[in-house]
Coordinates of C-alpha atoms in Angstrom, one line a residue:
M14 CA -47.0 62.4 111.4
R15 CA -45.3 65.8 111.0
E16 CA -47.6 68.4 109.6
P17 CA -46.4 71.4 107.5
S18 CA -46.6 74.9 109.0
M19 CA -49.6 77.0 108.4
E20 CA -47.5 79.5 106.6
T21 CA -46.9 76.8 103.9
E22 CA -50.5 75.9 103.7
N23 CA -51.7 79.5 103.6
G24 CA -49.5 80.0 100.5
A25 CA -51.9 77.7 98.7
L26 CA -54.8 79.8 99.8
T27 CA -53.9 83.3 99.0
A28 CA -50.7 83.2 97.0
A29 CA -48.5 84.7 99.7
T30 CA -48.2 85.2 103.4
T31 CA -45.4 86.8 105.5
T32 CA -46.5 85.6 108.9
T33 CA -47.9 82.4 110.4
T34 CA -51.6 82.5 110.9
A35 CA -53.1 80.7 113.9
V36 CA -55.9 78.4 112.9
T37 CA -58.2 76.6 115.3
S38 CA -58.0 72.9 114.7
P39 CA -61.3 71.3 113.6
P40 CA -63.0 69.0 116.0
P41 CA -62.2 65.3 115.7
M42 CA -63.6 63.8 112.5
A43 CA -66.7 61.6 112.6
S44 CA -67.1 58.6 110.3
S45 CA -67.8 60.9 107.4
P46 CA -66.5 64.3 106.5
R47 CA -68.6 67.3 107.4
Q48 CA -71.5 67.6 105.0
A49 CA -71.1 71.3 104.3
L50 CA -67.5 70.6 103.1
V51 CA -68.6 67.8 100.9
E52 CA -71.3 70.0 99.3
R53 CA -68.7 72.7 98.7
L54 CA -66.5 70.3 96.8
K55 CA -69.4 68.9 94.8
D56 CA -70.1 72.5 93.6
Y57 CA -66.6 72.4 92.0
G58 CA -66.6 68.7 90.9
Q59 CA -63.9 67.8 93.4
E60 CA -65.8 65.5 95.8
D61 CA -63.5 62.5 94.8
I62 CA -61.0 63.9 97.3
F63 CA -62.9 62.0 100.0
S64 CA -62.9 58.7 98.1
L65 CA -60.6 57.0 100.6
W66 CA -62.0 58.7 103.7
D67 CA -62.9 55.5 105.5
E68 CA -59.3 54.2 105.3
L69 CA -57.8 57.3 107.0
S70 CA -56.7 57.6 110.6
P71 CA -58.2 60.3 112.7
D72 CA -55.1 62.5 112.3
E73 CA -55.1 62.0 108.6
K74 CA -58.7 63.0 108.4
D75 CA -58.0 66.2 110.3
F76 CA -55.1 66.9 108.0
L77 CA -57.1 66.5 104.9
V78 CA -60.0 68.6 106.1
R79 CA -57.6 71.4 107.1
D80 CA -55.9 71.2 103.7
I81 CA -59.2 71.6 101.9
E82 CA -60.5 74.4 104.2
N83 CA -57.3 76.4 103.5
L84 CA -58.1 76.4 99.8
D85 CA -59.8 79.4 98.1
L86 CA -62.0 77.1 96.1
P87 CA -63.8 79.7 94.0
R88 CA -60.5 81.3 93.0
I89 CA -58.8 78.0 92.2
D90 CA -61.9 76.7 90.3
R91 CA -61.9 79.9 88.2
I92 CA -58.2 79.5 87.4
I93 CA -58.6 75.9 86.4
R94 CA -61.6 76.6 84.2
C95 CA -60.2 79.7 82.5
S96 CA -56.8 78.1 81.9
L97 CA -58.2 74.8 80.5
H98 CA -60.7 76.8 78.3
S99 CA -57.8 79.0 76.9
Q100 CA -56.1 75.9 75.5
G101 CA -56.6 75.5 71.8
L102 CA -58.1 79.0 71.3
P103 CA -56.8 80.9 68.3
V104 CA -54.1 83.4 69.2
A105 CA -53.1 86.5 67.3
A106 CA -50.1 86.1 64.9
I107 CA -46.8 87.4 66.1
E108 CA -44.6 90.1 64.6
P109 CA -41.0 91.1 65.2
V110 CA -40.4 93.9 67.7
P111 CA -39.8 97.2 65.8
E112 CA -36.2 98.2 65.9
S113 CA -37.0 101.6 67.2
W114 CA -38.4 100.0 70.4
V115 CA -35.0 98.7 71.4
S116 CA -32.1 100.7 72.9
T117 CA -29.2 98.8 71.4
V118 CA -25.6 98.8 72.8
D119 CA -24.3 100.2 69.5
G120 CA -26.9 102.9 69.4
R121 CA -26.1 104.5 72.8
T122 CA -23.8 107.4 73.1
M123 CA -21.4 108.0 76.0
E124 CA -23.5 111.0 76.9
D125 CA -26.6 108.8 77.1
R126 CA -24.9 106.4 79.4
E127 CA -23.5 109.1 81.7
K128 CA -26.9 110.8 81.9
W129 CA -28.8 107.6 82.7
W130 CA -26.1 106.5 85.3
K131 CA -26.4 109.9 87.2
M132 CA -30.2 109.9 86.9
G133 CA -30.4 106.4 88.3
L134 CA -28.0 107.1 91.2
K135 CA -30.0 110.2 92.1
T136 CA -33.3 108.2 92.1
I137 CA -31.6 105.6 94.3
Y138 CA -30.3 108.3 96.6
E139 CA -33.8 109.6 97.0
G140 CA -35.1 106.2 98.1
K141 CA -37.4 105.7 95.1
L142 CA -36.1 102.3 94.0
G143 CA -37.0 98.9 95.4
V144 CA -35.6 95.5 94.4
V145 CA -37.5 92.3 94.0
L146 CA -35.6 89.0 93.9
L147 CA -37.4 85.9 92.5
S148 CA -35.9 83.1 94.6
G149 CA -38.5 80.4 95.1
G150 CA -36.6 77.6 93.4
Q151 CA -34.4 74.9 94.9
G152 CA -31.1 73.9 93.4
T153 CA -32.4 70.5 92.4
R154 CA -30.9 70.6 88.9
L155 CA -27.6 71.6 90.5
G156 CA -27.7 68.6 92.7
S157 CA -28.7 70.5 95.8
S158 CA -31.9 70.6 97.9
D159 CA -31.0 74.1 99.3
P160 CA -32.5 77.3 97.9
K161 CA -30.7 78.1 94.7
G162 CA -29.4 81.4 96.0
C163 CA -27.3 79.5 98.5
F164 CA -25.3 77.9 95.7
N165 CA -21.5 78.5 95.5
I166 CA -20.5 78.3 91.8
G167 CA -16.8 77.9 92.6
L168 CA -15.4 81.4 92.5
P169 CA -12.2 82.1 94.3
S170 CA -14.1 83.9 97.1
G171 CA -16.5 80.9 97.6
K172 CA -19.4 83.4 97.7
S173 CA -23.0 82.2 97.1
L174 CA -25.3 83.9 94.7
F175 CA -27.2 85.5 97.6
Q176 CA -24.0 87.1 98.9
I177 CA -22.8 88.4 95.5
Q178 CA -26.2 90.1 95.0
A179 CA -26.3 91.5 98.5
E180 CA -22.8 93.0 98.0
R181 CA -23.9 94.6 94.7
I182 CA -26.7 96.3 96.6
L183 CA -24.2 97.5 99.2
C184 CA -21.9 98.8 96.4
V185 CA -24.6 100.8 94.6
Q186 CA -25.9 102.2 97.9
R187 CA -22.3 103.6 98.5
L188 CA -22.1 104.9 94.9
A189 CA -25.4 106.7 95.2
A190 CA -24.3 108.3 98.5
Q191 CA -20.9 109.4 97.2
V192 CA -22.0 110.7 93.8
V193 CA -25.1 112.5 94.8
S194 CA -24.5 113.8 98.4
E195 CA -23.8 117.4 98.8
G196 CA -21.9 118.0 102.1
P197 CA -21.7 115.1 104.6
I198 CA -22.5 111.7 103.1
R199 CA -25.7 110.2 104.4
P200 CA -26.6 106.5 104.2
V201 CA -28.6 105.3 101.3
T202 CA -30.9 102.3 101.7
I203 CA -32.4 100.1 98.9
H204 CA -35.1 97.8 100.2
W205 CA -34.8 94.2 99.1
Y206 CA -38.0 92.1 98.7
I207 CA -37.1 88.4 98.4
M208 CA -39.7 86.0 97.1
T209 CA -39.3 82.5 98.5
S210 CA -41.6 79.5 98.2
P211 CA -43.0 77.1 100.8
F212 CA -40.1 74.8 100.0
T213 CA -37.3 77.4 100.4
D214 CA -38.7 80.0 102.8
E215 CA -37.4 78.8 106.2
A216 CA -34.0 77.8 104.8
T217 CA -33.6 81.2 103.0
R218 CA -34.4 83.2 106.2
K219 CA -32.0 81.1 108.2
Y220 CA -29.2 81.4 105.6
F221 CA -29.5 85.2 105.7
S222 CA -29.7 85.3 109.5
S223 CA -26.7 83.0 109.9
H224 CA -24.6 85.2 107.5
K225 CA -25.7 88.5 109.2
Y226 CA -27.5 89.5 106.1
F227 CA -24.2 90.0 104.3
G228 CA -23.7 93.4 105.7
L229 CA -27.2 94.8 104.9
E230 CA -29.5 95.9 107.7
P231 CA -32.0 93.2 108.6
D232 CA -34.9 95.6 108.4
Q233 CA -34.1 96.5 104.8
I234 CA -35.0 93.0 103.7
S235 CA -38.6 91.6 103.4
F236 CA -39.2 87.9 102.7
F237 CA -42.5 86.8 101.3
Q238 CA -43.8 83.5 99.8
Q239 CA -45.1 82.9 96.4
G240 CA -48.3 80.8 96.2
T241 CA -49.0 77.2 95.5
L242 CA -51.8 75.7 93.5
P243 CA -53.2 72.1 93.3
C244 CA -51.9 70.0 90.5
V245 CA -54.7 68.7 88.3
T246 CA -55.6 66.1 85.7
K247 CA -56.3 67.1 82.1
D248 CA -60.0 67.3 83.0
G249 CA -59.3 69.6 86.0
K250 CA -59.6 67.2 88.9
F251 CA -57.3 67.6 91.9
I252 CA -54.4 65.1 92.1
M253 CA -53.9 63.5 95.5
E254 CA -50.2 63.2 96.5
T255 CA -51.3 60.9 99.4
P256 CA -54.8 59.7 100.4
F257 CA -54.9 62.7 102.8
S258 CA -53.1 65.5 101.0
L259 CA -53.3 67.3 97.7
A260 CA -50.4 67.5 95.2
K261 CA -49.4 71.2 95.0
A262 CA -46.8 73.1 93.1
P263 CA -45.5 76.8 93.2
D264 CA -47.5 79.1 90.9
G265 CA -44.5 80.2 88.8
N266 CA -42.3 83.3 89.0
G267 CA -45.3 85.3 87.7
G268 CA -46.9 84.5 91.0
V269 CA -44.8 87.5 92.3
Y270 CA -47.6 89.9 91.4
A271 CA -50.3 88.3 93.4
A272 CA -47.8 87.5 96.2
L273 CA -46.8 91.2 96.5
K274 CA -50.4 92.3 96.6
C275 CA -51.6 89.6 99.1
S276 CA -48.7 90.2 101.4
R277 CA -49.4 93.9 101.3
L278 CA -45.9 94.6 100.1
L279 CA -47.1 96.9 97.3
E280 CA -48.5 99.1 100.1
D281 CA -45.2 98.8 101.9
M282 CA -43.4 100.0 98.9
A283 CA -45.7 103.0 98.6
S284 CA -45.2 103.9 102.3
R285 CA -41.4 103.9 101.8
G286 CA -41.7 106.3 98.8
I287 CA -40.7 103.7 96.3
K288 CA -41.8 104.5 92.7
Y289 CA -39.7 102.1 90.6
V290 CA -39.1 98.3 91.1
D291 CA -36.2 96.3 89.8
C292 CA -37.1 92.6 89.4
Y293 CA -34.8 89.7 88.6
G294 CA -34.2 86.0 88.9
V295 CA -31.7 84.6 91.4
D296 CA -29.8 82.3 89.1
N297 CA -27.8 84.9 87.1
V298 CA -24.4 85.5 88.7
L299 CA -23.7 88.6 86.6
V300 CA -27.0 90.4 87.3
R301 CA -26.5 94.1 87.9
V302 CA -28.9 94.4 90.8
A303 CA -30.4 98.0 91.0
D304 CA -28.5 99.0 87.9
P305 CA -28.4 102.8 87.9
T306 CA -28.0 103.0 84.1
F307 CA -31.1 100.8 83.4
L308 CA -33.1 102.7 86.0
G309 CA -32.1 106.1 84.4
Y310 CA -33.0 104.8 80.9
F311 CA -36.4 103.6 82.2
I312 CA -37.2 106.9 83.8
D313 CA -36.0 108.8 80.8
K314 CA -38.3 106.7 78.5
G315 CA -41.3 107.3 80.7
A316 CA -42.4 103.6 80.2
A317 CA -44.5 101.5 82.6
S318 CA -42.3 98.5 82.2
A319 CA -38.9 97.6 80.7
A320 CA -36.7 94.6 80.1
K321 CA -33.1 94.0 79.5
V322 CA -32.6 91.8 76.4
V323 CA -29.7 89.9 74.8
R324 CA -29.4 88.9 71.2
K325 CA -30.1 85.3 70.4
A326 CA -26.8 83.4 69.9
Y327 CA -28.2 81.3 67.1
P328 CA -31.7 80.6 65.5
Q329 CA -32.5 77.4 67.4
E330 CA -31.4 78.7 70.8
Q331 CA -34.0 77.6 73.4
V332 CA -34.9 80.9 74.8
G333 CA -38.1 83.0 74.9
V334 CA -38.0 86.1 72.7
F335 CA -39.9 89.4 72.7
V336 CA -42.5 89.8 69.9
R337 CA -45.6 91.9 69.1
R338 CA -48.8 89.8 69.5
G339 CA -51.0 90.8 66.6
K340 CA -50.7 93.7 64.2
G341 CA -49.9 96.8 66.2
G342 CA -50.4 94.7 69.4
P343 CA -48.5 94.8 72.7
L344 CA -45.1 93.4 73.5
T345 CA -45.0 89.9 74.9
V346 CA -42.7 86.9 75.2
V347 CA -43.1 83.7 73.3
E348 CA -41.3 80.4 74.0
Y349 CA -38.9 79.1 71.4
S350 CA -41.3 76.3 70.6
E351 CA -43.8 78.8 69.2
L352 CA -41.4 79.8 66.5
D353 CA -41.3 77.5 63.5
Q354 CA -38.0 76.9 61.7
S355 CA -38.5 79.6 59.1
M356 CA -39.5 82.3 61.6
A357 CA -36.6 81.4 64.0
S358 CA -34.1 81.7 61.1
A359 CA -35.6 84.8 59.4
I360 CA -33.2 87.7 58.9
N361 CA -33.9 91.4 59.1
Q362 CA -32.4 92.5 55.8
R363 CA -31.7 96.0 57.0
T364 CA -29.9 95.1 60.2
G365 CA -28.6 91.7 59.3
R366 CA -29.9 90.3 62.6
L367 CA -32.4 87.7 63.3
Q368 CA -35.9 89.1 63.0
Y369 CA -36.8 87.5 66.3
C370 CA -33.6 88.1 68.2
W371 CA -34.4 89.8 71.5
S372 CA -34.1 87.2 74.2
N373 CA -35.8 87.5 77.5
V374 CA -33.4 87.1 80.4
C375 CA -35.6 87.9 83.4
L376 CA -34.2 91.4 84.1
H377 CA -37.1 93.8 84.4
M378 CA -38.1 97.2 85.7
F379 CA -41.6 98.4 86.6
T380 CA -43.3 101.4 88.0
L381 CA -45.1 100.8 91.2
D382 CA -48.3 102.0 89.7
F383 CA -48.0 99.4 87.0
L384 CA -47.4 96.6 89.5
N385 CA -50.6 97.5 91.3
Q386 CA -52.5 97.5 88.0
V387 CA -51.1 94.2 86.7
A388 CA -51.6 92.4 90.0
T389 CA -55.3 93.1 89.7
G390 CA -55.5 92.4 86.0
L391 CA -53.8 89.0 86.1
E392 CA -55.9 87.9 89.0
K393 CA -59.1 89.0 87.2
D394 CA -58.2 87.2 83.9
S395 CA -57.1 84.0 85.8
V396 CA -55.4 82.4 82.7
Y397 CA -52.4 80.4 83.7
H398 CA -49.9 78.4 81.7
L399 CA -50.5 74.6 81.8
A400 CA -47.3 72.6 82.1
E401 CA -47.7 68.8 81.6
K402 CA -45.4 67.2 84.2
K403 CA -44.9 64.0 86.2
I404 CA -46.8 64.6 89.4
P405 CA -46.2 62.7 92.6
S406 CA -49.4 60.9 93.5
M407 CA -50.6 58.2 95.9
N408 CA -50.4 55.8 92.9
G409 CA -46.8 56.8 92.0
Y410 CA -45.9 59.4 89.5
T411 CA -48.7 60.3 87.1
M412 CA -48.9 62.8 84.2
G413 CA -50.8 65.9 85.2
L414 CA -50.8 69.7 84.9
K415 CA -49.1 72.4 86.9
L416 CA -50.7 75.8 86.8
E417 CA -48.1 78.6 86.5
Q418 CA -47.8 82.3 85.7
F419 CA -44.6 83.8 84.3
I420 CA -43.0 87.1 85.1
F421 CA -43.4 88.2 81.4
D422 CA -47.2 87.7 81.5
S423 CA -47.4 91.3 82.7
F424 CA -46.1 92.9 79.5
P425 CA -49.4 92.8 77.5
Y426 CA -51.0 94.9 80.2
A427 CA -48.3 97.6 79.9
P428 CA -49.3 100.8 78.0
S429 CA -45.6 101.0 77.1
T430 CA -42.6 98.7 77.4
A431 CA -39.0 99.7 76.7
L432 CA -36.3 97.1 75.7
F433 CA -32.7 97.7 76.7
E434 CA -30.0 95.5 75.1
V435 CA -27.1 94.3 77.2
L436 CA -24.1 92.1 76.4
R437 CA -24.3 88.4 77.4
E438 CA -20.7 88.4 78.5
E439 CA -21.3 91.3 80.8
E440 CA -24.7 90.7 82.3
F441 CA -26.0 87.2 81.7
A442 CA -24.4 84.1 83.3
P443 CA -27.2 81.7 84.2
V444 CA -26.7 78.9 86.7
K445 CA -29.3 76.2 85.8
N446 CA -27.8 72.8 85.2
V447 CA -25.3 70.6 86.9
N448 CA -21.6 70.7 85.8
G449 CA -21.2 68.4 82.8
S450 CA -24.3 69.6 81.1
N451 CA -24.1 71.3 77.7
F452 CA -24.9 74.9 78.9
D453 CA -25.8 77.2 81.8
T454 CA -23.6 75.3 84.4
P455 CA -21.8 76.7 87.5
E456 CA -18.5 76.2 85.6
S457 CA -19.7 78.2 82.5
A458 CA -21.0 81.0 84.8
R459 CA -17.7 81.0 86.8
L460 CA -15.6 81.4 83.7
L461 CA -17.9 84.2 82.5
V462 CA -17.3 86.1 85.8
L463 CA -13.6 85.5 85.8
R464 CA -13.1 86.6 82.2
L465 CA -15.2 89.8 82.6
H466 CA -13.4 90.8 85.8
T467 CA -10.0 90.0 84.2
R468 CA -10.9 92.5 81.5
W469 CA -11.8 95.1 84.2
V470 CA -8.5 94.6 85.9
I471 CA -6.4 94.9 82.8
A472 CA -8.3 98.0 81.7
A473 CA -7.5 99.5 85.1
G474 CA -3.8 99.0 84.6
G475 CA -3.3 95.7 86.4
F476 CA -1.4 92.6 85.3
L477 CA -2.0 88.9 85.6
T478 CA 0.1 85.8 86.1
H479 CA -1.4 82.4 85.8
S480 CA -0.2 78.8 86.0
V481 CA -3.0 77.4 83.8
P482 CA -4.2 78.7 80.5
L483 CA -5.9 82.1 80.9
Y484 CA -9.1 80.9 79.1
A485 CA -9.6 78.5 82.1
T486 CA -9.0 81.0 84.9
G487 CA -9.0 84.7 85.8
V488 CA -9.6 87.0 88.7
E489 CA -12.7 87.8 90.7
V490 CA -13.4 91.4 91.7
S491 CA -15.5 91.7 94.9
P492 CA -18.7 93.7 94.3
L493 CA -17.6 95.7 97.3
C494 CA -14.8 97.1 95.2
S495 CA -16.6 97.8 92.0
Y496 CA -20.1 97.5 90.6
A497 CA -19.4 97.4 86.9
G498 CA -15.6 97.9 86.5
E499 CA -15.5 101.5 87.8
N500 CA -13.0 102.8 90.5
L501 CA -10.5 100.1 90.1
E502 CA -7.4 102.1 89.1
A503 CA -6.4 102.8 92.7
I504 CA -6.5 99.1 93.5
C505 CA -5.1 97.6 90.3
R506 CA -2.8 100.1 88.5
G507 CA 0.8 98.7 88.3
R508 CA -0.1 95.6 90.5
T509 CA 0.2 92.0 89.5
F510 CA -2.3 89.4 90.5
H511 CA -1.9 85.7 90.3
A512 CA -5.0 84.0 88.9
P513 CA -7.3 82.6 90.2
C514 CA -7.8 85.1 93.1
E515 CA -10.3 87.5 94.5
I516 CA -9.5 91.2 94.5
S517 CA -11.3 92.8 97.6
L518 CA -11.0 95.9 99.7

């Protein structure tokens, strides 16, 4: 029997590890498990784990004992109890986000944008920005078992999501060095913290290594794992995937806070002089990684946290939206299922927009001080979302609960949160579902990229020819050429490009 690495198992214990920990194997098991371990499990009502002990082989008994000993039982019990207890408790009513809290696209002046762009580039030049990528998921819904960031959505370049994002970091580093440097240009480095999971960690590391880190320096990337938690029944009992192993699942993208703390990467950020952290999800091909304008806006507002938002496309769109929880309460995100028909369709009579229109798209900015605060606060409160799912068990798939935290769980802890509207067609092209689905497919994301970049090329004085309708094709601009449509005139003016193609240096 092939056992998983200790790195995977430690993820279940402490939410994150960055190195493999040597563990001394327990002595061979006797006819019954060690009494001290049984008593520990009884304290938490989980002694049924050993119900099939006598039917296990010696190796299986060793594996089960090691699996249990690697659990932080007091922490896990607290999470289970607090999360189950929170179900059904009354929650404060929600209110729309005040309009004054949102920087809208229409409300920004050219002077604002230029000021924030320069402010952001200066901060990046000074080494004060770190970037966190949430990349724990596999491409299962895309028909792939690889990490989702390895996925190629079919652009002319054939680049993966990881490569596109790495090249955007390279581009913004170059822009910061060129715009800010006085005298000789010195290199600028943005440190990239990539959160994996026990299911994607090894494959992600190998992918980056085999592609020579896409031109980045290997030491400017830190990989770390999000945690896992046991899956449980509705009464909080552990579910056994096999007679000798627990069913476990990743603890959600909100596990990033505990993972950064437990892996001591918050300390690493401080040692590097990082003060601001850009955090985003891997499956958005249009993400502006380390966006100088967003960073400058964030610093200018003096907020502890910020989020980019897009307007809901229609009332029943299945997206989470920002709200105020309680009268005068903090900003938070509620799922679409929490809004009844009348609330989802309500119109702000002054603006003509939906009252609950600001969609969360997992594009966030935090101060490092706030990340330290929220990592402690979320762990102390121990309330996780309960997702009822089919769980693989030794009796086949059974309905059970996965315990998850979400990235937006941090916002109620923030003394101030700023919202920054962006346009969908410029910054949000999610890749979630296999081609042929109704939305968020590789094909829909590919077309959004080609259409945006085609507009850039035409604005820069270029021309296109095409043998298929233009709505079905376009050009791709390499991130190494342009971050957001700037500096393309020298490449494009007066030139004709035949779509589809990639425009590169």
